[in-house]
Amino acid sequence: MDPVTAGILVAIGLVVLMAIGTPIAFALGSISLIALVADRGIVELTYFGETFFDRIAEFGFVAIPMFILMGAAVASSPTGRDLYRSLDLWLGRLPAGLAISNIGACSIFAALSGSSPATCAAIGKMGIPEMRTRGYPDGVAAGCIAAGGTLGILIPPSVTMIIYGISTETSIGRLFIAGVIPGFMLAGLFMIWTMIACRLAGGYHNPLATAASSVKRSIRENIDANLKAMVRVLPFLAVVLGILFALYGGVATPSEAAGVGAFLCLALAIVIYRMWQVAPIKLIMRDSLRESVMIMLIIAAAEVFAYALSSLFITQTVASAIADLEVNRWVLMGVINVFLLVAGFFLPPVAVIVMTAPILLPIILAADFDPYWFAVVLTINLEIGLITPPVGLNLFIINSIAPDISLRDVLMGSLPYALCMVLGIVLLCLFPGLATWLPTVLMG
């Protein structure tokens, strides 16, 4: 069978399996096994098992469950509540200040947890009811949290950046630092649109109005509450900064830094918030184990899928066809962006990265694009997929937090933020230094 026909059949089989609800890891593994056995016979079962387990046996993958554990310790503690209250006290009295403080809280919490769903859930549980109480439009209240939650996969430390680094054999430390300026640039774009949306809708917090849920506080009480909340949050921020320093300074490997960070965040959550009972610690471990196993299964299955595509010469044919396109390199980048955007509509970021990054990287390098810049562009494309249907994980998280806000309102409130991300990609294309300048300055 020629590679083109084989590729079409594999693609159709994969889509069918996922359409009937098969988990991604099992869909990838099943279609890979069927394709290999059909092409080469039953002997391929031996290579299937070896490929499946050899890939995830690499020491570098230790960083993934450790960073997930670190994020779960933060997400399962009241850290998000303290962070939210502190920023609300400083920014809540500005026009649209509460919505802006929610985006700021999402940005900082993203750095603490490294997870978009965790960020979306932790800040959304507090932010959405409060914004609606103070008269913010439902679309703005839902949209700013859904979009702010996507920053979890861009602002370091990011699990998806780790997976990209391992998949493409690029520096994880440099990937982390490449996401800093673009991450806060997106947060700034989100804040600007939030202010515009609130003005257009005519609904934002009036500093002189008294909300039913608000409690009048003196200036001294506000300062005291703010300081107490910040004192509890600062140790977690210090751990993140310490991890980044260890990575960029060459003090520790990503796996070592992740292990120390996970231990410190878990210890801080227990000590600061007095989580001495077994139940909350058990919950943290359970959530970490579930997410880690899911990600590792997807990575292992995607490695087998990549092996099957390569064995059937599908990968080489696709790469050759793209490379042979006699078009401007920016047209090529546009085609790749559209492909990533469509993939992000249907697949989670982890699956897209492990399936496409090794194939696309040689093409990117041949077109003279920086691989770290491309990692940021790829990540923003996948962020868009988190707030757009049909998968749109953050949309469903928001809908579960506030079920009386219709999914349509959540979607309509989120779409302008998706356009902000598209603008972010355009700015990165016009000014690549937004992603490459800081890594060059810090790491040479």
PDB file of N, CA and C in Angstrom, residues 17-53:
ATOM      1  N   LEU A  17     -12.348   6.217  15.892  1.00  0.00           N
ATOM      2  CA  LEU A  17     -12.162   5.757  17.268  1.00  0.00           C
ATOM      3  C   LEU A  17     -12.417   6.877  18.278  1.00  0.00           C
ATOM      4  N   MET A  18     -11.894   8.075  17.996  1.00  0.00           N
ATOM      5  CA  MET A  18     -12.100   9.182  18.929  1.00  0.00           C
ATOM      6  C   MET A  18     -13.543   9.672  18.886  1.00  0.00           C
ATOM      7  N   ALA A  19     -14.204   9.566  17.719  1.00  0.00           N
ATOM      8  CA  ALA A  19     -15.589  10.008  17.604  1.00  0.00           C
ATOM      9  C   ALA A  19     -16.536   9.150  18.432  1.00  0.00           C
ATOM     10  N   ILE A  20     -16.206   7.883  18.616  1.00  0.00           N
ATOM     11  CA  ILE A  20     -17.077   7.002  19.407  1.00  0.00           C
ATOM     12  C   ILE A  20     -16.705   7.011  20.883  1.00  0.00           C
ATOM     13  N   GLY A  21     -15.785   7.928  21.260  1.00  0.00           N
ATOM     14  CA  GLY A  21     -15.475   8.108  22.670  1.00  0.00           C
ATOM     15  C   GLY A  21     -14.302   7.314  23.204  1.00  0.00           C
ATOM     16  N   THR A  22     -13.491   6.733  22.346  1.00  0.00           N
ATOM     17  CA  THR A  22     -12.321   5.992  22.811  1.00  0.00           C
ATOM     18  C   THR A  22     -11.294   6.966  23.390  1.00  0.00           C
ATOM     19  N   PRO A  23     -10.761   6.712  24.579  1.00  0.00           N
ATOM     20  CA  PRO A  23      -9.717   7.584  25.129  1.00  0.00           C
ATOM     21  C   PRO A  23      -8.561   7.741  24.145  1.00  0.00           C
ATOM     22  N   ILE A  24      -7.942   8.907  24.146  1.00  0.00           N
ATOM     23  CA  ILE A  24      -6.929   9.229  23.138  1.00  0.00           C
ATOM     24  C   ILE A  24      -5.798   8.215  23.134  1.00  0.00           C
ATOM     25  N   ALA A  25      -5.293   7.860  24.309  1.00  0.00           N
ATOM     26  CA  ALA A  25      -4.174   6.925  24.374  1.00  0.00           C
ATOM     27  C   ALA A  25      -4.538   5.586  23.739  1.00  0.00           C
ATOM     28  N   PHE A  26      -5.739   5.090  24.037  1.00  0.00           N
ATOM     29  CA  PHE A  26      -6.159   3.799  23.498  1.00  0.00           C
ATOM     30  C   PHE A  26      -6.438   3.893  21.998  1.00  0.00           C
ATOM     31  N   ALA A  27      -6.959   5.049  21.567  1.00  0.00           N
ATOM     32  CA  ALA A  27      -7.203   5.231  20.131  1.00  0.00           C
ATOM     33  C   ALA A  27      -5.885   5.218  19.359  1.00  0.00           C
ATOM     34  N   LEU A  28      -4.896   5.949  19.858  1.00  0.00           N
ATOM     35  CA  LEU A  28      -3.594   5.994  19.198  1.00  0.00           C
ATOM     36  C   LEU A  28      -2.934   4.615  19.186  1.00  0.00           C
ATOM     37  N   GLY A  29      -2.967   3.936  20.334  1.00  0.00           N
ATOM     38  CA  GLY A  29      -2.343   2.620  20.423  1.00  0.00           C
ATOM     39  C   GLY A  29      -3.024   1.591  19.544  1.00  0.00           C
ATOM     40  N   SER A  30      -4.359   1.624  19.530  1.00  0.00           N
ATOM     41  CA  SER A  30      -5.106   0.627  18.756  1.00  0.00           C
ATOM     42  C   SER A  30      -4.869   0.773  17.260  1.00  0.00           C
ATOM     43  N   ILE A  31      -4.983   2.008  16.767  1.00  0.00           N
ATOM     44  CA  ILE A  31      -4.823   2.204  15.317  1.00  0.00           C
ATOM     45  C   ILE A  31      -3.383   1.927  14.897  1.00  0.00           C
ATOM     46  N   SER A  32      -2.420   2.214  15.789  1.00  0.00           N
ATOM     47  CA  SER A  32      -1.014   1.925  15.476  1.00  0.00           C
ATOM     48  C   SER A  32      -0.786   0.426  15.370  1.00  0.00           C
ATOM     49  N   LEU A  33      -1.350  -0.313  16.327  1.00  0.00           N
ATOM     50  CA  LEU A  33      -1.177  -1.766  16.333  1.00  0.00           C
ATOM     51  C   LEU A  33      -1.816  -2.393  15.092  1.00  0.00           C
ATOM     52  N   ILE A  34      -3.007  -1.949  14.755  1.00  0.00           N
ATOM     53  CA  ILE A  34      -3.688  -2.491  13.576  1.00  0.00           C
ATOM     54  C   ILE A  34      -2.880  -2.207  12.308  1.00  0.00           C
ATOM     55  N   ALA A  35      -2.376  -0.973  12.193  1.00  0.00           N
ATOM     56  CA  ALA A  35      -1.616  -0.601  10.995  1.00  0.00           C
ATOM     57  C   ALA A  35      -0.324  -1.406  10.877  1.00  0.00           C
ATOM     58  N   LEU A  36       0.370  -1.584  11.996  1.00  0.00           N
ATOM     59  CA  LEU A  36       1.642  -2.309  11.967  1.00  0.00           C
ATOM     60  C   LEU A  36       1.436  -3.784  11.636  1.00  0.00           C
ATOM     61  N   VAL A  37       0.447  -4.412  12.279  1.00  0.00           N
ATOM     62  CA  VAL A  37       0.191  -5.831  12.033  1.00  0.00           C
ATOM     63  C   VAL A  37      -0.286  -6.052  10.594  1.00  0.00           C
ATOM     64  N   ALA A  38      -1.128  -5.148  10.103  1.00  0.00           N
ATOM     65  CA  ALA A  38      -1.620  -5.285   8.729  1.00  0.00           C
ATOM     66  C   ALA A  38      -0.495  -5.140   7.712  1.00  0.00           C
ATOM     67  N   ASP A  39       0.498  -4.310   8.020  1.00  0.00           N
ATOM     68  CA  ASP A  39       1.571  -4.061   7.063  1.00  0.00           C
ATOM     69  C   ASP A  39       2.709  -5.069   7.189  1.00  0.00           C
ATOM     70  N   ARG A  40       3.039  -5.485   8.404  1.00  0.00           N
ATOM     71  CA  ARG A  40       4.247  -6.290   8.610  1.00  0.00           C
ATOM     72  C   ARG A  40       4.004  -7.631   9.297  1.00  0.00           C
ATOM     73  N   GLY A  41       2.787  -7.884   9.702  1.00  0.00           N
ATOM     74  CA  GLY A  41       2.518  -9.178  10.305  1.00  0.00           C
ATOM     75  C   GLY A  41       2.569  -9.160  11.821  1.00  0.00           C
ATOM     76  N   ILE A  42       2.293 -10.309  12.407  1.00  0.00           N
ATOM     77  CA  ILE A  42       2.160 -10.443  13.852  1.00  0.00           C
ATOM     78  C   ILE A  42       3.469 -10.203  14.588  1.00  0.00           C
ATOM     79  N   VAL A  43       4.604 -10.289  13.902  1.00  0.00           N
ATOM     80  CA  VAL A  43       5.891 -10.072  14.541  1.00  0.00           C
ATOM     81  C   VAL A  43       6.012  -8.660  15.097  1.00  0.00           C
ATOM     82  N   GLU A  44       5.225  -7.721  14.583  1.00  0.00           N
ATOM     83  CA  GLU A  44       5.287  -6.339  15.044  1.00  0.00           C
ATOM     84  C   GLU A  44       4.793  -6.180  16.477  1.00  0.00           C
ATOM     85  N   LEU A  45       4.114  -7.192  17.019  1.00  0.00           N
ATOM     86  CA  LEU A  45       3.672  -7.115  18.408  1.00  0.00           C
ATOM     87  C   LEU A  45       4.865  -6.955  19.354  1.00  0.00           C
ATOM     88  N   THR A  46       5.970  -7.573  19.029  1.00  0.00           N
ATOM     89  CA  THR A  46       7.177  -7.460  19.860  1.00  0.00           C
ATOM     90  C   THR A  46       7.685  -6.028  19.881  1.00  0.00           C
ATOM     91  N   TYR A  47       7.796  -5.410  18.715  1.00  0.00           N
ATOM     92  CA  TYR A  47       8.290  -4.037  18.645  1.00  0.00           C
ATOM     93  C   TYR A  47       7.296  -3.049  19.250  1.00  0.00           C
ATOM     94  N   PHE A  48       6.022  -3.390  19.186  1.00  0.00           N
ATOM     95  CA  PHE A  48       4.994  -2.524  19.779  1.00  0.00           C
ATOM     96  C   PHE A  48       5.233  -2.363  21.279  1.00  0.00           C
ATOM     97  N   GLY A  49       5.419  -3.499  21.972  1.00  0.00           N
ATOM     98  CA  GLY A  49       5.649  -3.443  23.421  1.00  0.00           C
ATOM     99  C   GLY A  49       6.941  -2.733  23.775  1.00  0.00           C
ATOM    100  N   GLU A  50       8.006  -3.016  23.033  1.00  0.00           N
ATOM    101  CA  GLU A  50       9.293  -2.381  23.316  1.00  0.00           C
ATOM    102  C   GLU A  50       9.211  -0.868  23.127  1.00  0.00           C
ATOM    103  N   THR A  51       8.595  -0.449  22.040  1.00  0.00           N
ATOM    104  CA  THR A  51       8.477   0.986  21.759  1.00  0.00           C
ATOM    105  C   THR A  51       7.618   1.681  22.804  1.00  0.00           C
ATOM    106  N   PHE A  52       6.543   1.026  23.218  1.00  0.00           N
ATOM    107  CA  PHE A  52       5.616   1.603  24.186  1.00  0.00           C
ATOM    108  C   PHE A  52       6.317   1.902  25.509  1.00  0.00           C
ATOM    109  N   PHE A  53       7.091   0.949  26.003  1.00  0.00           N
ATOM    110  CA  PHE A  53       7.692   1.113  27.327  1.00  0.00           C
ATOM    111  C   PHE A  53       9.044   1.818  27.298  1.00  0.00           C
TER     112      PHE A  53
END
